[in-house]
Amino acid sequence: MSNSINIKNISVYGQYQCGTIKKWPLIILMTMLCVVLCGPVLHPAYVSAQPPPPGPIPPPPPPDPSASIKMTKHNLSISGPGWIKSSTEDRICVFCHTPHLARVDSPYLWNRQDTTGHIPYQSTTLYASIGQPTGASKMCLSCHDGTIALGALLFPPEIPFTGGIRFIPEGPSKLGTDLSDDHPVSFVYNSTLANNNGELIQPSALPPQIRLDNNAEMQCNSCHDPHFDIHGKFLVMSDSYSALCTACHDKNGWGISTHSTSNAVWNGLGADPWPVSSYDTVSENGCKNCHVSHNAGGHERLLNYQFEEDTCLACHNGNVAATDIELQLSKQYRHPVQNYTGIHDPAEDFTSGSVTEHVECTDCHNPHWSNDNTSSGAPLISGVSEGVTGINAAGQNVSTVSNQYEICFKCHADNNVIDVMSIDRQIQQLNTRLEFDSSNPSYHPVESQGINVNVPSLLPPYTESSIIFCTDCHSSDSSEPSGPHGSIYEHLLSDNYVTLDFTSESPLTYELCYKCHDRNSLLADQSGFSHNNHVVNESTPCAACHDAHGIDFIQGNSQNNSHLINFDITIVQADSQGRLRFEDNGTFSGQCFLRCHNAAHEPLSY
């Protein structure tokens, strides 16, 4: 017998070597090392000094049932907890995976066929490119679009289900092939997309729960984990207080928005505003107050309801929000949001001349930004209008308005939804942007303070330097809620304002004017003009002479159109010499050339 052994293919630092070593020296060396290293441990004195061995390891805590697919609806085997399950198959994973004969063109040992022909989500405010589903989303849809039987697998053949069910039943889990009402999937989520959108979290800053696939695409499993249902609906994280949505979406103004911070609850009256939510407050529901990720009623922008205003009025009917906007919108004179659907577009350009006539709540309110902040003074907006687009005094687009009138100018200026003068005036103008221009000979001070430095009839706190809101005149006829939602008075006025000739003067007749102008001062002719004779004795309405908005400087001038003079030509006609004008002769002085109520003013001075 040889006293040496041959050692082959022994790896030393990653290399293979062959060689011969002497057997006996090796044995002796190993014995000596054992004595040196282990001897003290085996010595009786050493052993007795050691602490007693630990007791038995306690069993691990029982697993959370929700942390296992076994206790979720995705367990389609006979042991599954749901009512949609197999009547024969006891294996759990087989409905998606198979260890043998799996598809070679898909990962995950996939055991199902794909479906095709889906209609993807689209929106004018979408920056991503959306095509047919790919990756994990395609796999999810092999059940959830309802075109392939739940038990139709590659291996084994189709598995029967209880009650004869084959396809996923109608309900929130069935998405169908029309994905235009579902959150978009299978798009590349990268820095370019986040930068172009401006309101998306950078992909490098996404929380670890939100996973993109190897192609940097967002898929169904970015929000859902099919194996665990800890947070409900297989979500990867809680969606309370919009946590899941804001993991990707960083909407401007959301941190201070009432929809993000309000603790208002449903009072139990009327329809439940959150029929598919377990949360009780506005802030807890957050994005879900208005949006739903799947099977949305309003496809574009995934609104809860098909009609945009229904999404708002689910809460703003006095049953969650304190004020009842729905009631205001039922009044005779209103912004008729119910008359339009599917026309409003956040990307619409009011300078293009191509915006179709419409009005929706979101024309005046940005639900992601709207809050309870008060205005610091006219014409600056309050919180309810923060983040809204508009048209400025120069007629240019404004991405976020600063002044309230900029909102009104979207529909009541160059892109005017009104095309008929309500009063037939000497100078005709419907563009309120031009009527309120600070270069005009006279105007109500909406854009800037007025130019008349002597207005003795003004009631406090108003002075000649005051600026007013459009909504000081155009608003609800009740004190709450404010804003131009609905009124019992024509032109959506907050108070009564009669423009018909031969109307008896009273505090109610010109209630709108008397909000700011002292009736006693006017009727005492403290401004130098004989208001008492005209308004009381002759029953001539204020509107016969005064054009409340203003007179465009291109059409009028400071000599003939100061003091908002622009005659109603159905009441005031030219005199015998064909003259129809007012002439301003200075402070509290002027003369008229006209005929009114068959009385000739050729001229009449005051």
XYZ file of C-alpha atoms in Angstrom, residues 81-513:
433
model
C -61.904 31.403 0.433
C -63.833 33.018 -2.421
C -66.887 31.819 -4.291
C -65.050 31.746 -7.625
C -62.957 28.572 -7.411
C -62.362 25.176 -8.902
C -64.576 22.263 -8.058
C -61.770 19.703 -8.482
C -58.282 21.189 -8.459
C -56.435 21.321 -5.124
C -53.238 22.934 -6.419
C -53.031 26.709 -5.902
C -50.258 27.901 -8.196
C -51.308 25.942 -11.274
C -53.841 28.575 -12.372
C -50.956 30.838 -13.334
C -47.775 28.767 -13.178
C -46.545 25.322 -14.106
C -43.154 23.725 -13.395
C -43.255 21.829 -16.688
C -44.267 22.668 -20.238
C -44.497 26.380 -19.404
C -44.416 29.030 -22.089
C -40.925 29.750 -23.287
C -41.788 33.282 -24.482
C -42.891 34.519 -21.048
C -41.214 34.538 -17.659
C -42.643 33.223 -14.386
C -43.245 29.664 -15.725
C -46.463 31.028 -17.202
C -49.343 28.608 -17.721
C -51.841 30.718 -19.694
C -52.336 32.150 -23.151
C -52.404 35.899 -23.891
C -55.241 38.018 -25.195
C -54.897 40.825 -27.707
C -56.907 43.681 -29.172
C -57.182 45.911 -26.098
C -58.205 49.568 -26.297
C -55.618 51.480 -24.260
C -56.199 54.495 -22.032
C -55.769 57.851 -23.760
C -55.937 61.449 -22.613
C -54.952 64.857 -23.970
C -52.932 65.387 -20.792
C -51.114 62.047 -21.063
C -47.386 62.307 -21.752
C -46.690 58.576 -21.932
C -47.022 56.472 -25.056
C -49.578 53.733 -24.445
C -49.890 50.688 -26.665
C -50.972 47.097 -26.183
C -50.349 45.552 -22.750
C -46.982 43.904 -22.231
C -45.200 41.972 -19.509
C -47.032 41.219 -16.288
C -50.061 43.278 -17.350
C -50.649 40.964 -20.282
C -50.579 38.051 -17.859
C -53.077 39.647 -15.480
C -55.446 40.364 -18.336
C -55.489 36.709 -19.356
C -58.039 36.365 -16.551
C -59.227 39.890 -15.909
C -60.280 40.915 -19.411
C -62.806 38.069 -19.413
C -61.922 36.592 -22.803
C -60.136 33.421 -21.625
C -61.729 30.924 -19.251
C -60.321 30.983 -15.741
C -59.509 27.286 -15.907
C -58.162 27.307 -19.465
C -54.486 26.514 -18.877
C -51.655 25.262 -21.038
C -51.214 22.298 -18.702
C -53.426 20.594 -17.625
C -56.493 21.118 -19.853
C -59.351 23.378 -18.681
C -60.167 22.976 -15.020
C -63.852 23.068 -14.043
C -65.170 25.700 -11.606
C -68.022 25.568 -9.140
C -71.408 26.526 -10.473
C -70.250 26.025 -14.041
C -68.350 29.348 -14.030
C -65.852 29.602 -16.854
C -65.051 33.283 -17.350
C -64.515 35.942 -14.722
C -68.006 37.235 -13.814
C -69.200 40.782 -14.380
C -68.065 43.102 -11.628
C -65.210 45.380 -10.608
C -62.602 42.686 -11.255
C -63.577 42.256 -14.900
C -61.814 44.942 -16.910
C -62.807 43.793 -20.386
C -60.728 44.564 -23.460
C -61.594 48.290 -23.338
C -58.888 49.641 -21.060
C -59.656 53.284 -21.835
C -61.421 53.451 -18.455
C -58.480 51.963 -16.550
C -55.210 53.357 -15.255
C -52.663 53.121 -18.068
C -50.116 50.295 -17.982
C -47.191 49.034 -20.033
C -45.604 52.433 -20.585
C -42.029 53.492 -19.941
C -41.764 55.435 -16.708
C -38.461 57.257 -16.890
C -36.998 60.660 -16.065
C -37.979 62.012 -19.460
C -41.619 61.215 -18.781
C -41.463 62.675 -15.271
C -39.825 65.872 -16.526
C -42.262 66.326 -19.417
C -45.272 65.749 -17.196
C -44.031 67.960 -14.370
C -46.261 66.304 -11.792
C -44.711 62.830 -11.536
C -42.167 61.545 -9.031
C -38.788 60.750 -10.545
C -38.470 56.952 -11.003
C -35.358 56.925 -8.812
C -37.447 58.329 -5.947
C -40.310 55.835 -6.151
C -40.879 53.904 -2.912
C -39.644 50.291 -2.976
C -43.197 48.952 -3.083
C -43.718 50.506 -6.534
C -41.807 48.334 -8.964
C -41.118 48.881 -12.634
C -40.261 45.901 -14.805
C -36.933 45.229 -16.527
C -37.969 47.533 -19.370
C -38.697 50.371 -16.907
C -42.391 49.953 -17.688
C -45.196 50.405 -15.224
C -47.365 47.307 -15.088
C -50.325 46.002 -13.119
C -47.943 44.629 -10.515
C -46.550 48.102 -9.909
C -49.684 48.729 -7.835
C -50.901 45.178 -7.184
C -49.113 42.144 -5.769
C -51.064 39.080 -6.938
C -49.696 36.896 -4.133
C -50.503 39.072 -1.103
C -53.607 40.981 -0.100
C -52.494 42.762 3.034
C -53.910 46.173 2.047
C -57.010 45.044 0.158
C -57.429 44.685 -3.607
C -53.936 43.197 -3.674
C -52.447 46.698 -3.387
C -48.742 46.912 -2.696
C -49.332 49.615 -0.099
C -52.258 51.331 1.605
C -54.274 53.775 -0.474
C -55.572 55.708 2.552
C -54.831 59.432 2.398
C -53.845 58.871 -1.256
C -50.597 57.174 -0.232
C -50.510 54.835 -3.222
C -51.430 57.524 -5.764
C -48.993 60.103 -4.426
C -46.209 57.550 -4.544
C -46.087 58.446 -8.263
C -48.266 61.535 -8.686
C -47.008 64.834 -7.258
C -49.912 67.140 -8.087
C -49.304 70.849 -7.661
C -51.160 72.215 -4.649
C -52.262 68.822 -3.347
C -50.601 69.269 0.026
C -52.881 72.201 0.908
C -55.933 71.101 -1.035
C -59.155 70.674 0.912
C -59.582 67.311 -0.785
C -56.302 66.293 0.822
C -56.820 67.780 4.301
C -60.547 67.927 5.083
C -61.979 65.734 7.834
C -65.532 66.204 6.583
C -67.696 63.081 6.699
C -70.884 62.016 4.978
C -73.971 62.956 6.998
C -75.808 59.805 5.927
C -78.333 61.615 3.722
C -78.743 60.907 0.027
C -76.437 58.642 -1.921
C -73.224 57.389 -0.386
C -70.445 59.536 -1.910
C -67.905 56.724 -1.436
C -69.820 53.542 -2.298
C -66.711 51.410 -2.878
C -64.566 52.837 -0.093
C -64.193 51.874 3.542
C -62.823 55.291 4.494
C -64.965 57.842 6.312
C -63.450 61.267 5.612
C -62.594 63.363 2.593
C -58.889 63.313 3.408
C -58.798 59.547 3.920
C -60.418 58.999 0.529
C -58.200 61.622 -1.088
C -57.902 60.889 -4.790
C -60.775 58.403 -4.532
C -63.178 61.280 -3.894
C -63.073 61.884 -7.641
C -61.076 59.132 -9.337
C -61.197 55.377 -9.677
C -58.376 53.277 -11.122
C -60.523 50.742 -12.987
C -63.861 50.797 -14.825
C -64.121 54.577 -14.463
C -67.362 56.290 -15.397
C -65.478 59.152 -17.037
C -62.814 57.415 -19.098
C -60.494 60.332 -19.687
C -58.916 61.230 -16.348
C -60.636 58.240 -14.688
C -63.493 60.116 -13.035
C -65.996 58.308 -10.845
C -68.916 59.318 -13.062
C -69.471 59.855 -16.757
C -70.892 63.340 -16.233
C -68.168 65.519 -14.766
C -70.438 67.492 -12.439
C -71.796 64.281 -10.901
C -68.311 63.572 -9.587
C -68.273 66.962 -7.847
C -71.872 66.959 -6.663
C -71.526 63.575 -4.961
C -70.062 65.599 -2.088
C -70.946 69.209 -2.898
C -74.650 68.703 -2.305
C -74.609 69.634 1.365
C -74.168 66.049 2.545
C -70.378 66.140 2.809
C -69.364 69.702 1.931
C -71.133 72.247 4.102
C -72.645 74.165 1.190
C -75.139 72.822 -1.321
C -73.853 73.681 -4.786
C -76.270 71.244 -6.379
C -79.184 73.377 -5.214
C -77.621 76.509 -6.695
C -77.150 74.781 -10.041
C -80.851 74.012 -10.177
C -81.839 77.702 -10.214
C -83.167 79.425 -13.316
C -80.023 81.458 -13.911
C -76.862 79.399 -13.465
C -73.686 78.172 -14.986
C -75.310 75.206 -16.753
C -72.745 72.489 -16.076
C -75.439 69.852 -16.584
C -75.816 70.849 -20.241
C -72.403 69.612 -21.335
C -70.376 66.437 -21.087
C -67.069 65.304 -22.519
C -66.206 68.754 -23.909
C -64.067 70.354 -21.220
C -60.390 69.602 -21.635
C -57.652 70.761 -19.228
C -55.415 71.251 -22.263
C -57.850 73.572 -24.076
C -56.440 76.861 -25.384
C -58.831 79.791 -25.068
C -56.688 81.951 -27.326
C -57.062 79.517 -30.223
C -60.652 80.426 -31.055
C -61.479 76.741 -31.320
C -62.761 75.934 -27.830
C -66.288 74.545 -28.024
C -68.808 76.331 -25.826
C -69.215 74.612 -22.466
C -68.877 75.122 -18.745
C -67.814 72.616 -16.100
C -66.890 72.898 -12.442
C -63.221 72.471 -13.331
C -63.303 75.537 -15.590
C -63.337 77.599 -12.396
C -61.957 75.183 -9.779
C -58.883 72.969 -9.662
C -59.837 70.089 -7.341
C -56.181 69.198 -6.757
C -55.384 72.700 -5.500
C -58.639 74.206 -4.207
C -58.466 75.188 -0.527
C -59.972 77.405 2.173
C -57.502 80.284 1.893
C -59.149 83.683 1.695
C -58.273 86.363 -0.817
C -55.983 89.129 0.376
C -58.163 91.554 -1.545
C -59.629 92.128 -4.988
C -58.808 91.226 -7.639
C -56.647 88.421 -6.176
C -58.193 84.962 -6.106
C -59.138 83.012 -3.015
C -58.146 79.422 -2.364
C -61.201 77.951 -4.100
C -59.780 79.113 -7.426
C -56.097 78.370 -6.949
C -54.408 76.480 -9.745
C -57.008 77.373 -12.393
C -56.075 78.410 -15.934
C -57.175 81.753 -17.299
C -56.782 84.666 -19.699
C -55.024 87.786 -18.461
C -55.838 91.423 -19.192
C -53.648 91.285 -22.304
C -55.598 88.326 -23.687
C -52.853 85.760 -23.102
C -53.097 82.303 -21.558
C -52.260 82.035 -17.870
C -51.420 78.567 -16.525
C -52.377 79.496 -12.950
C -54.439 82.626 -12.419
C -53.651 85.320 -9.886
C -56.745 87.463 -10.411
C -60.340 86.316 -10.330
C -61.299 88.130 -13.532
C -58.749 86.012 -15.426
C -61.008 83.007 -14.894
C -64.046 84.889 -16.209
C -62.152 86.102 -19.254
C -61.847 82.519 -20.519
C -65.504 82.506 -21.566
C -66.579 86.140 -21.394
C -63.835 87.916 -23.331
C -62.273 87.089 -26.698
C -63.689 83.541 -26.591
C -67.176 84.723 -25.685
C -70.023 82.299 -25.076
C -72.505 85.196 -25.211
C -73.268 86.534 -28.655
C -76.324 88.733 -28.091
C -76.413 92.054 -26.259
C -78.880 91.916 -23.376
C -79.418 95.673 -23.749
C -79.345 97.373 -27.152
C -76.765 100.069 -26.507
C -75.286 102.911 -28.493
C -71.849 101.314 -28.216
C -72.022 97.538 -28.464
C -69.416 95.386 -26.802
C -69.575 91.864 -25.364
C -65.884 91.370 -24.596
C -65.557 92.031 -20.869
C -61.763 92.133 -21.115
C -62.122 95.220 -23.298
C -64.888 96.680 -21.139
C -62.756 96.535 -17.965
C -59.548 97.799 -19.588
C -57.887 100.384 -17.351
C -57.322 102.628 -20.403
C -61.068 103.047 -20.867
C -62.870 106.355 -20.274
C -64.864 104.654 -17.527
C -65.270 101.181 -16.086
C -66.192 99.405 -12.905
C -62.877 98.804 -11.094
C -62.405 95.076 -11.695
C -58.909 95.010 -13.209
C -57.651 98.131 -11.426
C -58.981 101.030 -9.387
C -61.352 103.410 -11.117
C -60.484 106.773 -12.624
C -63.331 108.787 -11.071
C -61.964 110.481 -7.950
C -65.344 111.874 -6.861
C -67.949 109.227 -6.046
C -69.812 110.566 -2.987
C -72.382 107.793 -3.013
C -69.930 104.982 -2.171
C -70.766 103.004 0.942
C -67.974 101.959 3.299
C -65.685 100.120 3.066
C -65.606 101.155 -0.594
C -63.627 104.204 -1.687
C -62.561 105.647 -5.029
C -59.422 103.492 -4.827
C -61.291 100.235 -4.261
C -61.147 97.262 -6.612
C -64.021 94.798 -6.785
C -64.508 91.191 -7.862
C -66.698 90.018 -10.714
C -68.470 87.990 -8.030
C -69.425 91.132 -6.118
C -72.196 91.437 -8.704
C -72.392 87.969 -10.277
C -72.956 85.427 -7.554
C -75.519 83.373 -5.702
C -78.576 85.310 -4.571
C -78.071 83.853 -1.095
C -75.192 84.625 1.208
C -73.896 81.063 1.055
C -72.484 79.606 -0.986
C -70.827 82.519 -2.691
C -69.768 82.383 -6.296
C -71.579 82.383 -9.645
C -73.213 78.976 -9.376
C -76.879 79.901 -9.549
C -79.264 82.762 -8.850
C -82.905 83.698 -9.098
C -81.836 86.895 -10.856
C -81.051 87.238 -14.556
C -77.404 87.381 -15.622
C -76.509 85.412 -12.519
C -76.652 88.559 -10.399
C -76.458 88.407 -6.644
C -79.274 90.949 -6.207
C -82.205 92.420 -8.068
C -81.411 94.807 -10.922
C -84.313 95.882 -13.129
C -83.457 97.256 -16.560
C -86.986 97.741 -17.920
C -88.195 101.270 -18.576
C -90.942 102.811 -16.425
C -89.955 100.795 -13.372
C -90.863 102.312 -10.013
C -87.806 102.995 -7.902
C -87.478 101.156 -4.584
C -84.681 99.656 -2.477
C -85.448 96.302 -4.140
C -85.630 97.552 -7.735
C -81.964 98.542 -7.832
C -80.819 96.387 -4.940
C -77.638 95.472 -6.792
C -76.575 99.105 -7.206
